[in-house]
Coordinates of C-alpha atoms in Angstrom, one line a residue:
Chain A
M326 CA 3.1 -27.9 -15.7
A327 CA 4.7 -28.5 -12.3
L328 CA 5.4 -25.6 -10.0
A329 CA 7.9 -25.8 -7.0
I330 CA 7.4 -23.8 -3.8
L331 CA 10.5 -23.6 -1.9
G332 CA 9.9 -23.5 1.9
G333 CA 6.5 -24.6 0.9
T334 CA 5.7 -26.3 4.2
G335 CA 5.2 -22.9 5.8
K336 CA 1.7 -21.2 6.1
E337 CA 2.2 -19.0 3.0
G338 CA 3.6 -21.9 1.0
Q339 CA 0.7 -24.2 2.0
G340 CA -1.8 -21.5 1.1
L341 CA -0.2 -21.0 -2.3
A342 CA -0.1 -24.8 -2.9
L343 CA -3.8 -25.1 -2.1
R344 CA -4.7 -22.3 -4.5
W345 CA -2.6 -23.7 -7.4
A346 CA -3.7 -27.3 -6.9
R347 CA -7.3 -26.1 -7.0
A348 CA -6.5 -24.5 -10.3
E349 CA -5.3 -28.0 -11.4
R350 CA -1.6 -27.3 -11.4
D351 CA 0.8 -29.9 -10.0
V352 CA 2.7 -28.5 -7.0
I353 CA 6.0 -29.6 -5.5
L354 CA 6.4 -28.5 -1.9
G355 CA 10.1 -28.0 -1.2
S356 CA 11.4 -28.3 2.3
R357 CA 14.8 -28.6 4.0
D358 CA 13.4 -31.8 5.2
A359 CA 12.0 -33.8 2.3
A360 CA 10.1 -36.1 4.7
K361 CA 8.2 -33.1 6.2
G362 CA 7.4 -31.9 2.7
R363 CA 5.9 -35.2 1.8
E364 CA 3.9 -35.3 5.1
I365 CA 2.4 -31.9 4.5
A366 CA 1.7 -32.7 0.8
T367 CA -0.2 -35.7 2.0
A368 CA -2.3 -33.5 4.3
L369 CA -3.0 -31.0 1.6
N370 CA -4.0 -33.7 -0.8
A371 CA -6.4 -35.1 1.7
K372 CA -7.9 -31.6 2.0
L373 CA -8.1 -31.1 -1.8
G374 CA -9.4 -34.7 -2.5
S375 CA -6.7 -34.9 -5.2
E376 CA -3.0 -35.9 -5.7
R377 CA -1.8 -32.6 -7.1
V378 CA 0.7 -31.9 -4.4
R379 CA 3.9 -33.7 -3.7
G380 CA 6.8 -33.0 -1.2
A381 CA 10.6 -33.0 -1.9
G382 CA 13.7 -31.4 -0.7
N383 CA 14.2 -27.8 -1.9
R384 CA 16.8 -28.8 -4.5
E385 CA 14.7 -31.6 -5.9
A386 CA 11.6 -29.3 -6.0
A387 CA 13.5 -26.6 -7.8
A388 CA 14.9 -29.1 -10.4
A389 CA 11.5 -30.5 -11.1
S390 CA 10.0 -27.1 -11.9
P391 CA 10.9 -26.3 -15.5
D392 CA 10.4 -22.6 -15.8
V393 CA 9.3 -20.8 -12.6
V394 CA 10.3 -21.5 -9.0
V395 CA 8.3 -19.8 -6.2
S396 CA 10.1 -19.1 -2.9
T397 CA 8.2 -18.7 0.4
L398 CA 11.4 -19.4 2.3
P399 CA 11.6 -17.4 5.6
D400 CA 14.0 -14.4 5.7
S401 CA 16.3 -16.3 8.0
G402 CA 18.3 -18.6 5.8
H403 CA 16.7 -18.0 2.4
I404 CA 19.8 -16.6 0.9
E405 CA 21.9 -19.6 2.1
I406 CA 19.4 -22.1 0.6
L407 CA 19.1 -20.2 -2.7
R408 CA 22.9 -20.2 -3.0
D409 CA 23.0 -23.9 -2.3
I410 CA 20.5 -24.8 -5.0
A411 CA 21.4 -21.9 -7.4
G412 CA 22.3 -24.4 -10.2
E413 CA 18.7 -25.6 -10.2
L414 CA 17.4 -22.1 -10.6
D415 CA 19.6 -21.1 -13.5
G416 CA 17.8 -19.9 -16.5
K417 CA 14.5 -19.8 -14.6
V418 CA 12.2 -17.2 -13.1
L419 CA 12.4 -17.1 -9.3
V420 CA 9.2 -15.6 -7.7
V421 CA 10.3 -14.4 -4.2
A422 CA 7.5 -14.0 -1.6
T423 CA 10.0 -13.7 1.3
I424 CA 9.9 -10.6 3.4
A425 CA 12.9 -9.1 5.1
W426 CA 12.2 -9.6 8.8
P427 CA 11.8 -7.5 10.8
P428 CA 10.6 -5.1 8.2
G429 CA 13.2 -2.3 7.7
P430 CA 13.0 1.1 6.1
T431 CA 12.8 1.3 2.3
S432 CA 16.4 2.6 2.2
E433 CA 17.4 -1.0 2.9
P434 CA 17.2 -3.8 0.2
S435 CA 14.2 -6.1 0.1
A436 CA 14.6 -9.9 0.5
A437 CA 14.0 -10.2 -3.2
E438 CA 16.9 -7.9 -4.1
L439 CA 19.2 -9.7 -1.8
A440 CA 18.2 -13.0 -3.5
R441 CA 18.9 -11.5 -6.9
D442 CA 22.3 -10.1 -5.8
A443 CA 23.3 -13.4 -4.3
L444 CA 22.4 -15.3 -7.4
D445 CA 24.1 -12.8 -9.7
A446 CA 27.2 -13.0 -7.5
L447 CA 27.3 -16.7 -8.4
G448 CA 27.0 -16.0 -12.1
R449 CA 23.6 -17.5 -12.3
S450 CA 21.1 -16.2 -14.7
V451 CA 17.9 -16.1 -12.7
R452 CA 15.2 -13.6 -13.3
V453 CA 13.9 -12.6 -9.9
V454 CA 10.4 -11.3 -9.4
A455 CA 8.9 -10.1 -6.1
A456 CA 5.3 -11.1 -5.5
F457 CA 2.8 -12.2 -2.8
Q458 CA 4.5 -10.0 -0.1
T459 CA 1.1 -8.4 0.8
V460 CA -1.0 -11.6 0.6
S461 CA -1.6 -13.4 3.8
A462 CA -1.7 -17.0 4.3
G463 CA -5.2 -16.7 5.7
T464 CA -6.5 -15.2 2.5
L465 CA -4.8 -18.0 0.5
R466 CA -6.5 -20.6 2.6
K467 CA -9.9 -19.2 1.7
T468 CA -11.7 -20.5 -1.4
E469 CA -13.4 -17.1 -1.7
S470 CA -12.1 -13.8 -0.7
E471 CA -12.5 -10.0 -1.4
P472 CA -10.9 -9.0 -4.7
E473 CA -7.2 -8.7 -3.7
D474 CA -4.1 -7.8 -5.6
V475 CA -0.6 -9.1 -5.8
L476 CA 2.1 -6.4 -6.4
I477 CA 4.5 -7.8 -8.9
C478 CA 7.9 -6.2 -9.1
G479 CA 10.7 -7.1 -11.3
D480 CA 13.3 -5.9 -13.9
D481 CA 12.4 -8.4 -16.6
A482 CA 9.0 -7.8 -18.3
D483 CA 8.6 -11.5 -19.4
A484 CA 9.3 -12.7 -15.9
R485 CA 6.7 -10.3 -14.5
E486 CA 4.2 -11.5 -17.1
A487 CA 4.9 -15.2 -16.3
T488 CA 4.3 -14.3 -12.6
S489 CA 1.1 -12.4 -13.4
A490 CA -0.3 -15.4 -15.2
L491 CA 0.4 -17.6 -12.2
V492 CA -1.4 -15.1 -10.1
D493 CA -4.4 -15.0 -12.4
E494 CA -4.7 -18.8 -12.0
I495 CA -5.4 -18.5 -8.2
G496 CA -8.1 -15.9 -8.5
L497 CA -6.0 -12.9 -7.5
R498 CA -5.0 -9.9 -9.7
G499 CA -1.4 -9.2 -10.5
V500 CA -0.5 -5.5 -10.6
H501 CA 2.7 -4.4 -12.1
A502 CA 4.3 -2.2 -9.6
G503 CA 7.7 -1.5 -11.2
R504 CA 11.2 -2.7 -10.8
L505 CA 12.5 -5.2 -8.3
K506 CA 13.6 -2.3 -6.0
Q507 CA 9.9 -1.6 -5.5
A508 CA 9.7 -4.8 -3.5
R509 CA 10.8 -2.6 -0.7
I510 CA 7.5 -0.8 -0.7
A511 CA 5.6 -4.2 -0.9
E512 CA 7.5 -5.2 2.2
A513 CA 6.7 -1.8 3.9
I514 CA 3.0 -2.2 3.0
T515 CA 3.1 -5.7 4.6
G516 CA 4.5 -4.1 7.8
A517 CA 1.6 -1.6 7.7
L518 CA -0.9 -4.4 7.1
L519 CA 0.4 -6.2 10.3
K520 CA -0.4 -3.1 12.2
I521 CA -3.8 -2.8 10.7
N522 CA -4.6 -6.4 11.5
K523 CA -3.7 -5.7 15.1
H524 CA -5.9 -2.5 15.3
Y525 CA -8.9 -4.2 13.8
G526 CA -8.4 -7.6 15.5
V527 CA -8.2 -9.4 12.2
K528 CA -5.5 -11.6 10.6
S529 CA -5.7 -11.4 6.9
T530 CA -5.7 -7.9 5.5
G531 CA -4.4 -7.3 2.0
I532 CA -4.5 -4.6 -0.6
R533 CA -6.4 -3.7 -3.7
I534 CA -5.3 -1.1 -6.1
T535 CA -8.3 0.9 -7.2
G536 CA -8.6 2.9 -10.5
I537 CA -6.7 0.6 -12.7
D538 CA -9.7 -0.4 -14.8
P539 CA -11.2 2.8 -16.2
G540 CA -14.7 2.8 -14.8
Chain B
M1208 CA -19.5 23.2 10.8
A1209 CA -17.0 25.0 8.6
L1210 CA -13.8 23.2 7.5
A1211 CA -10.7 24.9 6.2
I1212 CA -8.5 23.5 3.5
L1213 CA -5.1 25.1 3.5
G1214 CA -3.5 25.3 0.1
G1215 CA -7.0 24.5 -1.1
T1216 CA -6.8 26.0 -4.5
G1217 CA -4.6 23.0 -5.7
K1218 CA -6.2 20.0 -7.3
E1219 CA -6.2 17.8 -4.2
G1220 CA -7.8 20.7 -2.2
Q1221 CA -10.4 21.4 -4.8
G1222 CA -11.3 17.7 -5.0
L1223 CA -11.7 17.5 -1.3
A1224 CA -13.7 20.8 -1.2
L1225 CA -16.1 19.4 -3.8
R1226 CA -16.6 16.2 -1.8
W1227 CA -17.2 18.0 1.5
A1228 CA -19.5 20.6 -0.1
R1229 CA -21.6 17.9 -1.7
A1230 CA -21.8 16.4 1.9
E1231 CA -23.3 19.8 2.9
R1232 CA -20.4 21.0 4.8
D1233 CA -19.2 24.6 4.5
V1234 CA -15.7 24.8 3.1
I1235 CA -13.1 27.5 3.3
L1236 CA -10.4 27.3 0.7
G1237 CA -7.2 28.8 2.1
S1238 CA -4.7 30.2 -0.2
R1239 CA -1.5 32.4 -0.1
D1240 CA -3.5 34.7 -2.4
A1241 CA -7.0 35.2 -0.9
A1242 CA -8.3 36.6 -4.2
K1243 CA -7.3 33.3 -5.9
G1244 CA -9.0 31.5 -3.1
R1245 CA -12.2 33.4 -3.7
E1246 CA -12.0 33.0 -7.5
I1247 CA -11.6 29.2 -7.2
A1248 CA -14.4 29.1 -4.6
T1249 CA -16.7 30.8 -7.1
A1250 CA -15.9 28.3 -9.8
L1251 CA -16.5 25.3 -7.4
N1252 CA -19.9 26.9 -6.3
A1253 CA -20.9 27.1 -9.9
K1254 CA -20.0 23.5 -10.5
L1255 CA -21.9 22.5 -7.3
G1256 CA -24.9 24.8 -7.8
S1257 CA -24.6 25.9 -4.2
E1258 CA -22.7 28.4 -2.1
R1259 CA -21.0 26.1 0.2
V1260 CA -17.4 27.1 -0.7
R1261 CA -15.7 30.4 0.1
G1262 CA -12.1 31.5 -0.4
A1263 CA -9.8 33.2 2.0
G1264 CA -6.1 33.6 3.0
N1265 CA -4.6 30.5 4.7
R1266 CA -4.6 32.3 8.1
E1267 CA -8.2 33.5 7.9
A1268 CA -9.3 30.1 6.7
A1269 CA -7.6 28.4 9.6
A1270 CA -9.1 30.9 12.1
A1271 CA -12.5 30.2 10.8
S1272 CA -12.3 26.4 11.2
P1273 CA -13.2 25.6 14.8
D1274 CA -11.9 22.1 15.4
V1275 CA -10.1 20.6 12.3
V1276 CA -8.0 22.2 9.7
V1277 CA -6.9 20.2 6.7
S1278 CA -3.7 21.0 4.8
T1279 CA -3.1 20.2 1.1
L1280 CA -0.3 22.6 1.0
P1281 CA 2.4 21.5 -1.4
D1282 CA 5.6 20.2 0.3
S1283 CA 7.6 23.1 -0.9
G1284 CA 6.8 25.9 1.7
H1285 CA 4.2 24.0 3.8
I1286 CA 6.3 24.2 7.0
E1287 CA 6.8 27.9 6.5
I1288 CA 3.2 28.5 6.1
L1289 CA 2.2 26.3 9.1
R1290 CA 4.7 28.1 11.3
D1291 CA 3.3 31.5 10.1
I1292 CA -0.3 30.6 11.0
A1293 CA 0.6 28.3 14.1
G1294 CA -1.5 30.5 16.4
E1295 CA -4.6 29.7 14.4
L1296 CA -4.0 26.0 14.6
D1297 CA -3.4 25.9 18.4
G1298 CA -5.7 23.4 20.1
K1299 CA -7.0 22.0 16.8
V1300 CA -6.5 18.9 14.8
L1301 CA -4.4 19.4 11.7
V1302 CA -5.0 16.8 8.9
V1303 CA -1.9 16.8 6.7
A1304 CA -2.4 15.5 3.1
T1305 CA 0.9 16.8 2.0
I1306 CA 3.6 14.3 0.7
A1307 CA 7.3 14.9 0.9
W1308 CA 8.5 15.6 -2.7
P1309 CA 10.1 13.8 -4.3
P1310 CA 9.1 10.7 -2.3
G1311 CA 12.1 9.6 -0.2
P1312 CA 12.8 6.3 1.7
T1313 CA 10.9 5.5 4.9
S1314 CA 14.0 6.2 6.8
E1315 CA 13.2 9.9 6.4
P1316 CA 10.4 11.8 8.1
S1317 CA 7.1 12.3 6.3
A1318 CA 5.7 15.7 5.6
A1319 CA 3.2 15.2 8.3
E1320 CA 5.9 14.5 10.9
L1321 CA 7.9 17.5 9.9
A1322 CA 4.6 19.6 10.3
R1323 CA 4.2 18.1 13.8
D1324 CA 7.8 18.8 14.7
A1325 CA 7.6 22.4 13.5
L1326 CA 4.5 23.1 15.5
D1327 CA 5.8 21.4 18.6
A1328 CA 9.0 23.4 18.4
L1329 CA 6.7 26.5 18.6
G1330 CA 5.1 25.3 21.7
R1331 CA 1.7 24.9 19.9
S1332 CA -0.6 22.1 20.9
V1333 CA -1.8 20.8 17.5
R1334 CA -2.8 17.2 17.0
V1335 CA -1.4 16.2 13.6
V1336 CA -3.0 13.4 11.7
A1337 CA -1.9 12.2 8.2
A1338 CA -4.5 11.3 5.7
F1339 CA -5.4 11.4 2.0
Q1340 CA -1.8 10.8 0.9
T1341 CA -2.9 7.9 -1.4
V1342 CA -6.1 9.5 -2.7
S1343 CA -5.8 11.2 -6.0
A1344 CA -7.5 14.5 -7.1
G1345 CA -9.0 12.6 -10.0
T1346 CA -10.7 10.2 -7.6
L1347 CA -12.0 13.1 -5.5
R1348 CA -13.4 14.9 -8.5
K1349 CA -15.5 11.8 -9.4
T1350 CA -18.9 11.6 -7.8
E1351 CA -18.8 7.8 -7.8
S1352 CA -15.6 5.6 -7.6
E1353 CA -14.5 2.2 -6.6
P1354 CA -14.5 1.6 -2.8
E1355 CA -11.3 3.3 -1.8
D1356 CA -9.6 3.8 1.5
V1357 CA -7.9 6.7 3.2
L1358 CA -5.0 5.6 5.5
I1359 CA -5.2 7.5 8.8
C1360 CA -2.0 7.9 10.8
G1361 CA -1.6 9.8 14.0
D1362 CA -0.6 9.6 17.6
D1363 CA -3.9 10.8 19.1
A1364 CA -6.8 8.4 18.9
D1365 CA -9.5 11.1 19.1
A1366 CA -7.9 13.2 16.4
R1367 CA -7.8 10.0 14.2
E1368 CA -11.4 9.4 14.9
A1369 CA -12.3 13.0 14.0
T1370 CA -10.4 12.5 10.7
S1371 CA -12.2 9.3 10.1
A1372 CA -15.5 10.9 10.6
L1373 CA -14.6 13.5 7.9
V1374 CA -13.5 10.8 5.6
D1375 CA -16.8 8.9 6.0
E1376 CA -18.7 12.1 5.0
I1377 CA -17.1 12.0 1.6
G1378 CA -17.9 8.4 0.8
L1379 CA -14.4 7.0 1.4
R1380 CA -13.4 4.7 4.3
G1381 CA -10.8 5.7 6.8
V1382 CA -8.5 2.9 7.8
H1383 CA -6.5 3.3 11.1
A1384 CA -2.9 2.7 10.1
G1385 CA -1.1 3.5 13.2
R1386 CA 1.0 6.2 14.6
L1387 CA 2.0 9.4 12.7
K1388 CA 5.3 7.8 11.7
Q1389 CA 3.3 5.4 9.5
A1390 CA 2.7 8.4 7.2
R1391 CA 6.0 7.5 5.7
I1392 CA 4.5 4.3 4.4
A1393 CA 1.4 6.2 3.1
E1394 CA 3.8 8.4 1.2
A1395 CA 5.8 5.4 -0.1
I1396 CA 2.5 3.8 -1.4
T1397 CA 1.8 7.1 -3.2
G1398 CA 5.1 6.9 -4.9
A1399 CA 4.2 3.3 -6.0
L1400 CA 0.8 4.3 -7.2
L1401 CA 2.4 7.0 -9.4
K1402 CA 4.4 4.2 -11.1
I1403 CA 1.4 2.1 -11.3
N1404 CA -0.5 4.9 -13.0
K1405 CA 2.2 5.3 -15.5
H1406 CA 2.5 1.6 -16.3
Y1407 CA -1.3 1.3 -16.9
G1408 CA -1.8 4.7 -18.5
V1409 CA -4.2 5.9 -15.9
K1410 CA -4.2 8.8 -13.5
S1411 CA -6.1 8.0 -10.3
T1412 CA -5.1 4.7 -8.8
G1413 CA -5.7 4.4 -5.0
I1414 CA -5.8 1.6 -2.4
R1415 CA -8.3 -0.5 -0.6
I1416 CA -7.4 -2.6 2.4
T1417 CA -9.1 -5.9 2.1
G1418 CA -10.0 -8.3 4.9
I1419 CA -11.0 -5.7 7.5
D1420 CA -14.6 -6.7 7.6
P1421 CA -14.8 -10.3 8.4
G1422 CA -16.6 -11.9 5.4

């Protein structure tokens, strides 16, 4: 089943596209510029040795993704784009990887909550889930990496489960981290990871939650 | 060299005491009630089969710890106790494991920052480091656990290093997570871990930072 990645020509979107394509899922890279989407899809297919990825405009990508749409749109402008294509998101799960930038305190809403609020205000029925905030593009580009988790935050249990299944496909573990508001903490962790990257001179730190599986 | 744990009769303090005593360090459990400190020290020694742990009042414990004092005092009252024994902390490193309770947004100061501010206001020279916020007492009680990290936040590099060395002793890994203000994020993560505990029906989740060691 096809999966759209809005803003999919960015590093995070490309990383996710590679992972899902390797898991034999058809991926539609959405872009503001459909030609750019197609160009990057061609490059990813060359890397993959397959034809799993195609490029499109964001609206067309969302329309072609039947159940779940993933957004790696950058913070700047993501609400505007989501409003613009809201009709294509109606009735679907929207997995938001976007992070409010620069990271603010947890007293302020996360990018995922702002997306939910904007779609609600348009009367659209979109179940928004936050995921992938803490996962770096560098990690996604690797074919093997340390066991790493994806924090999954959302108010709808089925939507969280659907997201978790997509995470499983790409060799990461989804950890249910509570309601959508908890995306604020996922964003805060990402801010901390960027500082940790800098301190250690690395680029792709992430997190693992220990102690979930009774040992 | 002896290490004092203020408020050491609580679960977190006892867990740390067990770990450090197993690493052949002498531990002084500080308590508001010295008799209770001695009683719990006796119980821990029985469990350890050694005499590494002794109990004392918080002031006496701090005085007996030459370089570093660890605080697992509960949020309620910790500032008052630190003010009261500030003279015994002067010139030392204070490792604060306390978490503001209930966890607030990251726009509000962490328990460790409040401790630093209170000691600064008294003109005491105490280098405050935040650590162990995300580490559960249950994990500390185990003799073996999944690889887990301790986020170390502080404004003084030597004090962070001293803390990291103490963390190494007990089989955990210290991760430098930036300035003391970053303790707010360690506290926020702890709040998220409590929700994760509840969701999965477990009690001792923690975190690991992935991607620090280039693989």
